[in-house]
XYZ file of C-alpha atoms in Angstrom:
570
model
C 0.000 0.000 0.000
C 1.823 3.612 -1.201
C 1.493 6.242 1.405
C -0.688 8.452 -0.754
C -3.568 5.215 -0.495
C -2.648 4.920 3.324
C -3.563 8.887 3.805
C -6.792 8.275 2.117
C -7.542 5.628 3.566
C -6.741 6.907 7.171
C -9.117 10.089 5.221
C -11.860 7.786 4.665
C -11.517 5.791 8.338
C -11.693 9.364 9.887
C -14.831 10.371 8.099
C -16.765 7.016 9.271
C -15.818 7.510 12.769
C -17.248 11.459 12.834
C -20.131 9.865 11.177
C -20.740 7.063 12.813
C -20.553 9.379 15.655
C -23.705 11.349 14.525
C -25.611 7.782 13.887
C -24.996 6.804 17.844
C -26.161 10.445 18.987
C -29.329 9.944 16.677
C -29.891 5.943 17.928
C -29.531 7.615 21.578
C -31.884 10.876 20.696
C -34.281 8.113 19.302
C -34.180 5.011 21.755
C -37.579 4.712 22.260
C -38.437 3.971 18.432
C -38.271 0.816 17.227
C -35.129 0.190 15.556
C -32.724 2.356 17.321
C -31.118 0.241 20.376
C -30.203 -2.336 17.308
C -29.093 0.452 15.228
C -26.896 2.005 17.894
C -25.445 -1.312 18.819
C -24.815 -1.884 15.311
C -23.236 1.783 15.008
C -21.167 0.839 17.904
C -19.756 -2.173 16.208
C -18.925 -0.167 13.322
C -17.064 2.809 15.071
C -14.712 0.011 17.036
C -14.202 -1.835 14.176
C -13.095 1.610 11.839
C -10.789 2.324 15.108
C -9.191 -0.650 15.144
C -8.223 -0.346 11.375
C -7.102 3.178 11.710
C -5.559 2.131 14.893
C -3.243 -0.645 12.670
C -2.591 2.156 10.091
C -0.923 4.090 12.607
C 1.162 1.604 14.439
C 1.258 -0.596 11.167
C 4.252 -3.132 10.753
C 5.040 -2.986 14.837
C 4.047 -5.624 17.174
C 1.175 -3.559 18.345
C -0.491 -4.731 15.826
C -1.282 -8.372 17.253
C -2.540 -6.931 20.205
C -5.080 -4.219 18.446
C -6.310 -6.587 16.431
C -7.408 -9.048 18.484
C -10.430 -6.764 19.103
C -11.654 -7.408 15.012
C -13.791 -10.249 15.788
C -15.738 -8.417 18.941
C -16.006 -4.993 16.661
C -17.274 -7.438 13.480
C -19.648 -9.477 15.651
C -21.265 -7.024 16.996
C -22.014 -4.488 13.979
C -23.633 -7.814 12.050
C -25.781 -8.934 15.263
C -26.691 -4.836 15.457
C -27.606 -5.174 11.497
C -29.860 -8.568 11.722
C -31.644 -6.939 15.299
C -32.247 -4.179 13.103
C -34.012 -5.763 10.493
C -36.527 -8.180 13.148
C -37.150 -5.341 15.172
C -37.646 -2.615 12.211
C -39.865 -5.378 9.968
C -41.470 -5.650 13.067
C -40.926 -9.568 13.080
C -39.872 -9.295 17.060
C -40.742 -5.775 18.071
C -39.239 -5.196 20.619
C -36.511 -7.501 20.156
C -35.997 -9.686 23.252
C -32.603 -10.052 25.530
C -32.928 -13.642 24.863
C -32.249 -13.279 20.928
C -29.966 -10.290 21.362
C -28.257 -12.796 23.619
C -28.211 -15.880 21.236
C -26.854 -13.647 18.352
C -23.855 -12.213 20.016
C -22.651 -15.827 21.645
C -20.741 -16.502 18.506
C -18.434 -13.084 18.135
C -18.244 -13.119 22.038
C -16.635 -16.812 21.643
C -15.509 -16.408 19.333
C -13.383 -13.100 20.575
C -12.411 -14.860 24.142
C -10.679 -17.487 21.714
C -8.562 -14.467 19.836
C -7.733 -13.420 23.418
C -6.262 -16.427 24.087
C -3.907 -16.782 21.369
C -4.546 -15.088 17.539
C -3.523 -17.441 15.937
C -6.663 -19.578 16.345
C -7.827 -17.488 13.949
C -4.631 -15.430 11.515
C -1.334 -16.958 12.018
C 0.693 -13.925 10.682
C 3.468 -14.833 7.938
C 5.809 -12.590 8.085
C 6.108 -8.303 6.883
C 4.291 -7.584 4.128
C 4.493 -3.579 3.541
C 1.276 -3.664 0.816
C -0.703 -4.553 3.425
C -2.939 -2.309 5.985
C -1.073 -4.160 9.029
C 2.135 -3.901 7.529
C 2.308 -8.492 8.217
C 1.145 -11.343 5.599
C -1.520 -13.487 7.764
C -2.946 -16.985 6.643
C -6.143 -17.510 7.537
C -7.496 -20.963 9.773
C -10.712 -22.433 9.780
C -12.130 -20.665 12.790
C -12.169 -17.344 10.863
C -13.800 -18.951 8.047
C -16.756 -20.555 9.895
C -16.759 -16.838 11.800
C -17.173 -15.300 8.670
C -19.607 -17.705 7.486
C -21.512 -16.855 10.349
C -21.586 -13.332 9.969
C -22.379 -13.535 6.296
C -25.543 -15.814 7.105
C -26.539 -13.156 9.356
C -26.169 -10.317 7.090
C -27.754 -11.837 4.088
C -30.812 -13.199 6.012
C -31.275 -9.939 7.352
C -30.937 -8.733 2.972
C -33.415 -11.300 2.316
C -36.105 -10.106 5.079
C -35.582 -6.567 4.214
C -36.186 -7.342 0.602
C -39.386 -9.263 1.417
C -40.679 -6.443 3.895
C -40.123 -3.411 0.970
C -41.854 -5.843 -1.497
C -44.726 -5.394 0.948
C -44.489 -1.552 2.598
C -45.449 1.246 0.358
C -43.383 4.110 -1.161
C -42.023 5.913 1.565
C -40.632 2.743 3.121
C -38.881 0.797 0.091
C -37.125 4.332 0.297
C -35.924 3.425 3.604
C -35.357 -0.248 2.800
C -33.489 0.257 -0.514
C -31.069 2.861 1.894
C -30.665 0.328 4.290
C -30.364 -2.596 1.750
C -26.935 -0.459 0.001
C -25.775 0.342 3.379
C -25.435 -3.608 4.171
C -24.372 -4.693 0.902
C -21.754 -2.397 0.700
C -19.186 -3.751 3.843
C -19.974 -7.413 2.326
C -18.466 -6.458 -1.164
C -15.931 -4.968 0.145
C -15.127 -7.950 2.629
C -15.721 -9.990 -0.215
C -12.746 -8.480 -2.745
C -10.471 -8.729 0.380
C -11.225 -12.463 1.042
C -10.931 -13.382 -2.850
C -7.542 -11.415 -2.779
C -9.303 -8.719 -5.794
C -7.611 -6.181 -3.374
C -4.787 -6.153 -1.380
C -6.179 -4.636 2.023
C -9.868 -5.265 3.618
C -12.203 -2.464 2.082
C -15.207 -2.786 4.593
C -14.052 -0.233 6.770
C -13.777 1.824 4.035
C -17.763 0.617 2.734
C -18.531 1.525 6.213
C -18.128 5.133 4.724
C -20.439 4.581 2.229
C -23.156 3.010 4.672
C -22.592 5.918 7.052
C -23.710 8.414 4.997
C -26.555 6.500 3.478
C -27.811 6.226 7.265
C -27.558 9.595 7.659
C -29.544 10.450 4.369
C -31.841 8.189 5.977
C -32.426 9.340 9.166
C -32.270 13.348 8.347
C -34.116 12.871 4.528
C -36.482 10.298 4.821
C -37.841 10.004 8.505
C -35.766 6.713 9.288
C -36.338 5.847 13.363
C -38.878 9.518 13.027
C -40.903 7.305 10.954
C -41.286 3.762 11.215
C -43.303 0.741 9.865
C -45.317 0.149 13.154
C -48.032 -2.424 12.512
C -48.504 -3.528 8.687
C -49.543 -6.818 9.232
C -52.913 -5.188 11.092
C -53.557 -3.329 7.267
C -55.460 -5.565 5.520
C -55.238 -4.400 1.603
C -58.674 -5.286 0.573
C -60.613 -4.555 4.278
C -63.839 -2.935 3.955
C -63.312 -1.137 6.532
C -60.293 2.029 6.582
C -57.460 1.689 8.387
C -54.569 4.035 9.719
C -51.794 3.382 11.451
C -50.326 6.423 13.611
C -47.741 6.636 15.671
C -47.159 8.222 18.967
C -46.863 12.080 17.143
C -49.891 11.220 15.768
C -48.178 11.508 12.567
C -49.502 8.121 9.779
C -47.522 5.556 9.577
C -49.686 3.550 7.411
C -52.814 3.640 5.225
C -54.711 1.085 3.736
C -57.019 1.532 0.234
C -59.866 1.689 1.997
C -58.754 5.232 3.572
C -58.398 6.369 -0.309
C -62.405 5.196 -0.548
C -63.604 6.636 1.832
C -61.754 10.371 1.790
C -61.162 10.387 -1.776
C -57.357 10.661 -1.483
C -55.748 10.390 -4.941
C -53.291 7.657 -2.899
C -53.753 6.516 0.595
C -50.204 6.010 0.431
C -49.536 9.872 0.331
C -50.452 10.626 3.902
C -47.712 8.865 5.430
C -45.981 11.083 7.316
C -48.030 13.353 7.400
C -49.352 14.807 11.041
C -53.217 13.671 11.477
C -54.484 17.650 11.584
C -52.477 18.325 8.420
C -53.973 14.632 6.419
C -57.599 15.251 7.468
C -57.788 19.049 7.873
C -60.862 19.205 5.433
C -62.626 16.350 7.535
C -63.070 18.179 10.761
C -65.522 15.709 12.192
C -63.193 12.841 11.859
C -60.632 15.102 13.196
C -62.638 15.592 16.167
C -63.327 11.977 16.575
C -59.686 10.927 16.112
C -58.494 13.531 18.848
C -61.511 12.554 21.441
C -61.023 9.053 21.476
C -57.243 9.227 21.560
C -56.959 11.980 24.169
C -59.245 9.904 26.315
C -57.745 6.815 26.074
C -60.594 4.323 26.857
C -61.471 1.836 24.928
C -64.562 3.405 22.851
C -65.159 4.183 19.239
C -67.076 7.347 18.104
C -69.560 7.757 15.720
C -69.194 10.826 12.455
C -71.002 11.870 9.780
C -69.358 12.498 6.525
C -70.680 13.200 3.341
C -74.551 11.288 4.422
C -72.526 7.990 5.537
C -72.030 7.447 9.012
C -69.092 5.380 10.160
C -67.305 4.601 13.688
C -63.581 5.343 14.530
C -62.064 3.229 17.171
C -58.345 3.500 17.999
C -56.940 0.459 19.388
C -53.326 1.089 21.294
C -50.034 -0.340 19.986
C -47.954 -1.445 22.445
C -45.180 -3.903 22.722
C -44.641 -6.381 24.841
C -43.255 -4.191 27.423
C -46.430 -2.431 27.094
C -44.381 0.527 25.363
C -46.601 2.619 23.573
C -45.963 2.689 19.930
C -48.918 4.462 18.593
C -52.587 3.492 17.120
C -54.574 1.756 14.516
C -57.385 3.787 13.847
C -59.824 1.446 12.306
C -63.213 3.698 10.605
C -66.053 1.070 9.477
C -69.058 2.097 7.676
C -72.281 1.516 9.728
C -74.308 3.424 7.082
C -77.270 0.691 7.428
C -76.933 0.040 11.197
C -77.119 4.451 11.766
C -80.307 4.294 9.732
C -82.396 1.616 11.347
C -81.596 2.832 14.733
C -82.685 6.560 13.694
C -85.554 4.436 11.822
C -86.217 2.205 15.484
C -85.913 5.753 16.972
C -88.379 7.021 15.055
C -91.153 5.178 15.962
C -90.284 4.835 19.420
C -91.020 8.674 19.661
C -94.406 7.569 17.659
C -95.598 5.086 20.003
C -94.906 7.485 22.804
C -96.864 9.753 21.237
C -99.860 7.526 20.306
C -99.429 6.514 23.989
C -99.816 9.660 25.613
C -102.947 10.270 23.457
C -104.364 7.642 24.623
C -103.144 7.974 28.274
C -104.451 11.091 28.482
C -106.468 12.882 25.662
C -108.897 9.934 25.898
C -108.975 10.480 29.388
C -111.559 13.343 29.674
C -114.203 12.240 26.538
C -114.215 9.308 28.609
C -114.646 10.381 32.039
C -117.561 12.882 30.319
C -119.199 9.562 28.528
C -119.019 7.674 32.187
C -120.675 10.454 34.047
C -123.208 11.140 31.767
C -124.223 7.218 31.430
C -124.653 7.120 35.120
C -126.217 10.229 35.290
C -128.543 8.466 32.438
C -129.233 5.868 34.685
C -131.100 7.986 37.449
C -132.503 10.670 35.526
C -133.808 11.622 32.319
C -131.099 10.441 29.813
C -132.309 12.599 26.689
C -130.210 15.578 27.911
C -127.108 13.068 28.812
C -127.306 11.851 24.789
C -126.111 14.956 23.071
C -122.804 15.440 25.550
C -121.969 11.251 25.169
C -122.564 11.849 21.397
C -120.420 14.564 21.125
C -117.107 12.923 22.813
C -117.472 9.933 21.359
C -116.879 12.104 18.241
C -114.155 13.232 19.950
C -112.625 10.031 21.085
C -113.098 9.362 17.567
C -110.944 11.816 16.199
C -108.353 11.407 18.415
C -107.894 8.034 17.492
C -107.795 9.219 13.785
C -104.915 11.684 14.166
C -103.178 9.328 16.532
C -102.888 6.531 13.718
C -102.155 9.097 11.586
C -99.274 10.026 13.388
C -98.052 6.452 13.938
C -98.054 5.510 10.097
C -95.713 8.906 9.253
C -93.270 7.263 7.322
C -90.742 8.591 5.165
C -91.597 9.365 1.589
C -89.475 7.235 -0.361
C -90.922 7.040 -3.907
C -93.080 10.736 -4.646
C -95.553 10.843 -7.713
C -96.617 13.798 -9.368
C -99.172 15.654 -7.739
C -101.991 18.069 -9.336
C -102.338 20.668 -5.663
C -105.484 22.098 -6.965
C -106.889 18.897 -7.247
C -105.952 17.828 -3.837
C -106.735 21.298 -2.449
C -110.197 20.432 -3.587
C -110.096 17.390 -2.119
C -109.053 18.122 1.440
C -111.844 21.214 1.358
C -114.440 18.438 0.545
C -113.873 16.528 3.313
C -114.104 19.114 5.752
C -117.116 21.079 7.349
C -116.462 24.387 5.791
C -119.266 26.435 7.113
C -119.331 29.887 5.703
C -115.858 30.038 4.969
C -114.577 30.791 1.166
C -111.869 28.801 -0.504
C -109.478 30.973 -2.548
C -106.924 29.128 -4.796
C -104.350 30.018 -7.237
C -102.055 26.899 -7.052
C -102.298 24.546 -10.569
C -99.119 22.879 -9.962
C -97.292 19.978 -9.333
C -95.444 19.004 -7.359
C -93.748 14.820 -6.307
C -95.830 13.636 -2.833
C -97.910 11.119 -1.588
C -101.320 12.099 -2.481
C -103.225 10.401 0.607
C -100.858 12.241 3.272
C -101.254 15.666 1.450
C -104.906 15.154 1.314
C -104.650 14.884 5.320
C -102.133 17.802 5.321
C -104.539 20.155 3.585
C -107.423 19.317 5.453
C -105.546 19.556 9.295
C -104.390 23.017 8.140
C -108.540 24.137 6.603
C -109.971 22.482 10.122
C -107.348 24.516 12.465
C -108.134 27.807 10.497
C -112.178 27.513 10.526
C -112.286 25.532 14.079
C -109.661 28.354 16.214
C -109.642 31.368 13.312
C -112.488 33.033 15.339
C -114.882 34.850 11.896
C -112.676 33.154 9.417
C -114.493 34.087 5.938
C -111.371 33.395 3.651
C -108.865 30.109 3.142
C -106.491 31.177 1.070
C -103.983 29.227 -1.239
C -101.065 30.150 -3.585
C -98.048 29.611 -4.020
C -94.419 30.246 -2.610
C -92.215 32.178 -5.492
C -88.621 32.748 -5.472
C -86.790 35.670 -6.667
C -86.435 34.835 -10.493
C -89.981 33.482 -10.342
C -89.409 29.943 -9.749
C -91.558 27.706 -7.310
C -90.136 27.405 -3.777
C -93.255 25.981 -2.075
C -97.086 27.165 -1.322
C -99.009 28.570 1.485
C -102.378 28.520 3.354
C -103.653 31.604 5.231
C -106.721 33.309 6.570
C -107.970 36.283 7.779
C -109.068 35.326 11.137
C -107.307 36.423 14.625
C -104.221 34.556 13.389
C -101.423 32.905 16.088
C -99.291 35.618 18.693
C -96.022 35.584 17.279
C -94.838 33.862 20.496
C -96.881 30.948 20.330
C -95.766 30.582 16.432
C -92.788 28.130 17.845
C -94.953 25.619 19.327
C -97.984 25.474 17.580
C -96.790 22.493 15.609
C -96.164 20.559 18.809
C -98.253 17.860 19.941
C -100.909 18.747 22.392
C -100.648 22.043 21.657
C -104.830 23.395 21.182
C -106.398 26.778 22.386
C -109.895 24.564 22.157
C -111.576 22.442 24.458
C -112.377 20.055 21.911
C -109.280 19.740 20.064
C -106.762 16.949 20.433
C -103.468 18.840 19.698
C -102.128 16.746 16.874
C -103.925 18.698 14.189
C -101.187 20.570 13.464
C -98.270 18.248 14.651
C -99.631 16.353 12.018
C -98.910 18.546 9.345
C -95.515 19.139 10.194
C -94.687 15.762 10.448
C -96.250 14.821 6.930
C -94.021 17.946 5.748
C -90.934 16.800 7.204
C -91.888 13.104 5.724
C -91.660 14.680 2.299
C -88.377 16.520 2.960
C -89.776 20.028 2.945
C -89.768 22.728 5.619
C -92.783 24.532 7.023
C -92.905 28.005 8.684
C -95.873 29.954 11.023
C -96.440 33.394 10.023
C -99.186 35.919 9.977
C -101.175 36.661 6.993
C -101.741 40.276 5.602
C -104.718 40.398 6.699
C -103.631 39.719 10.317
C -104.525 35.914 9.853
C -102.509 32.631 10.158
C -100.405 31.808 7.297
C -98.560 28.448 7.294
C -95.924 28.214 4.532
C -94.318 24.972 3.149
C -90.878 25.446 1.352
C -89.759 22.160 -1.000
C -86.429 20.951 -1.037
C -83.948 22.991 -3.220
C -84.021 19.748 -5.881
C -88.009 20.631 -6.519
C -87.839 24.267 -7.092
C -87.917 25.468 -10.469
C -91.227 24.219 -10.938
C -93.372 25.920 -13.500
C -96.097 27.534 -12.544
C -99.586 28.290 -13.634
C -101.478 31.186 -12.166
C -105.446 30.643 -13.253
C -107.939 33.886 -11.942
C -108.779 33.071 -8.020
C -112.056 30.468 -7.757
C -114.135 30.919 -4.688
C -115.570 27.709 -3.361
């Protein structure tokens, strides 16, 4: 070896040590990620082995030598036992990796050093100067440091092979980190390689150890290696129904499976690794929300969001090893779409047969306890008069039962037909005991309803304003126009007393009547038949100083046409 490849060489030894240097300060800054007590025991191995050789260089040709070398096998040992921990714990194949197989895996270098303490030459029996060589002595090699690096090459391309495997499996970001980590080992076993086969005259893998270094580094600083690390991709099942994330403790993702593309419409799941929860999901504030609730709390509940008219549940389920060291979550979001609608659906008519209960519990109640009296009163005295009062609450009880059933069958509106409202404006005024009062319409249009329920609309909304209008003369009927003329709805008002503005809100409630005889679902009625069809209705006055009850369609049903004929008077 000329002096100007010694210098360069010493050059080279120099720069792995500063850098290896940096790797043990990041394994140490990082010990509680997986991956970096193997990485910094690997490290470790590295920097004594690169001090032994520059060690030789410096006292090269001089007895000193046998004695500093004797620590090769320890330095060698231990960097390829760091390497292979490295790959089980950061494939997550043992995670953490246990003393028990740290402890198998060094056995072998630790033997195999105590027998180079003993006498080197178990190992190199030196020959003799040689000045081309790093040592500055000609060894011959024995068996024992074939089968030790037989051993060490096992290790190291096992470790290759798993590696390879694992980036065949992880997504972008992490063949980044495997293909860095796959040069970084490859490179010290080519360069042991051309030593052993004689292709050069001095042992380049301290010099390869250079090369790995560096690629480390880029690693670590460039592409989140021991920041960001494969935690948990055997839980993310490609083709799962349901989405799943994988986060780690900085709540940054880790991993992402296509199901996560489904359901937020990312262009590729795989694109929000790395990237901090608030920063992936910031236009998804409700599963933001969710994700932050059921994290922060830590128990062991899922939460329920909306998003876009699905429902789903988030439940994040703690990583931990087997330490019970906190690694992160898996955040696991299944759609319960169907499940969210029968239970509003159950809900639904829960709140119905409460309702029809209470009507009967109570509304019942008094038309009966008037029929009872007026029987026995029937049986001691004249019972003409005690006819006309039983008569007129069995009516009663009658109707109550009506608008009670009525309520119990409100149903959603699933599949609307078009519907002529003059005709059914006509129809509902039929039905109902009119009186004096006038019918004024101007609404010939259609509109997509249930004919039946808006029969029973109209004619709740003509009984309220002729039974409580007090001199109602007018019903009035029209419709609801929006700015550029379009349809937005129709209306029914009067000119009787109307409603105070500050019973307007709960008008529509049921029980609500100002009457004696009424049942208080009249109304209640209406809106829920309104709400069954998706619209909205609204309590005003009329101009006249009347009620006026206004129903506004969905936003998909205005732009109706409509037809304006001269106001009929019925």
């Amino acid at each position: 070896m000329t002096v100007s490849w010694l210098a360069i060489y010493r050059a080279l030894l120099l720069t792995a040590l500063v850098v290896g240097l940096f790797l043990l300060y990041q394994a140490s800054k990082h010990r509680e990620k997986p991956g970096a007590r193997p990485l910094a025991l690997l490290v470790f191995g590295g920097l004594l082995y690169v001090g032994v050789k520059l060690a030789v260089s410096v006292v090269r040709g001089t007895p000193s030598v046998f004695g500093i070398t004797r620590f090769n096998p320890l330095a060698a040992g231990l960097a390829t036992a760091g390497f292979f921990l490295l790959v089980v714990e950061y494939t997550g194949i043992e995670n953490p990796v246990s003393k028990r197989t740290a402890g198998l895996l060094l056995i072998e270098p630790i033997v195999v050093s105590s027998i180079v303490w003993t006498d080197i030459e178990f190992l190199w029996v030196p020959n003799g100067s040689d000045p081309s060589t790093l040592t500055g002595y000609a060894w011959e090699v024995n068996s024992l440091a074939i089968a030790n690096q037989l051993y060490m090459n096992v290790l190291l391309i096992t470790g290759i092979v798993l590696l390879i495997r694992f980036g065949v499996q992880s997504n972008t970001v992490f063949r980044t980190q495997i293909a860095a980590l796959l040069l970084a080992a490859v490179g010290p076993i080519v360069g042991n390689l051309a030593f052993y086969i004689g292709a050069v005259p001095f042992n380049l893998t301290p010099v390869m150890f250079v090369f790995s270094a560096l690629l480390l580094t880029w690693a670590i600083l460039w592409n989140g290696f021991l920041e960001l690390v494969p935690i948990g991709r055997s839980a993310v099942v490609k083709d799962l129904n349901a989405g799943v994330l994988i986060v780690d403790n900085d709540h940054r993702v880790i991993d992402a499976n296509e199901s996560i593309h489904r359901i937020f419409h990312f262009d590729d799941a795989h694109s929000l690794v790395g990237r901090h929860i608030d920063e992936a999901f910031g236009d998804w504030p409700s599963f933001r929300d969710s994700y932050w609730l059921i994290t922060d709390s830590g128990a062991d509940q899922d939460s329920r969001v909306e998003l876009e008219g699905r429902y789903f549940t988030v439940e994040a389920i703690p990583i931990e090893t087997s330490a019970e060291t906190p690694l992160g979550h898996t955040v696991v979001i299944r759609d319960v779409t169907d499940q969210a609608l029968r239970e509003q659906e159950l809900e639904q008519k829960n709140e119905q047969l409460e309702r029809f209960a209470s009507v009967i519990s109570h509304d019942i109640r008094n038309p009966l306890n008037v029929i009872q009296a007026h029987v026995e009163l029937a049986r001691h005295k004249d019972a003409e008069p005690q006819l006309d009062p039983i008569a007129e609450n069995a009516d009663r009880i009658e109707n109550i039962i009506e608008d009670a059933l009525l309520m119990t069958r409100s149903e959603e509106v699933h599949e609307a037909e078009p519907v002529n409202i003059a005709t059914i404006v006509r129809r509902a005024w039929s039905h109902v005991n009119t009186k004096d009062v006038r019918l004024e319409t101007e609404c010939d249009f259609s509109l997509g309803g249930d004919p039946a329920r808006l029969v029973q609309l109209f004619e709740n909304v003509f009984r309220n304003a002729i039974e409580h209008g007090d001199d109602v003369t007018v019903v009035h009927v029209g419709p609801l126009l929006g700015d550029d003329g379009s349809l937005r709805g129709f209306f029914v008002d009067d000119d009787g007393v109307g409603i105070p503005e500050e019973n307007r809100e709960t008008v529509l409630e049921d029980g609500y009547t100002t009457s004696d005889d009424g049942t208080g679902l009249g109304l209640s009625i209406v809106s829920e038949i309104v709400r069954t069809h998706g619209w909205h209705i609204n309590v005003a006055g009329s101009e006249t100083g009347g009620a006026r009850f206004e129903i506004e369609l969905q936003k998909s049903e205005t732009g109706t046409s409509v037809v304006k004929p001269e106001n009929s008077g019925q």
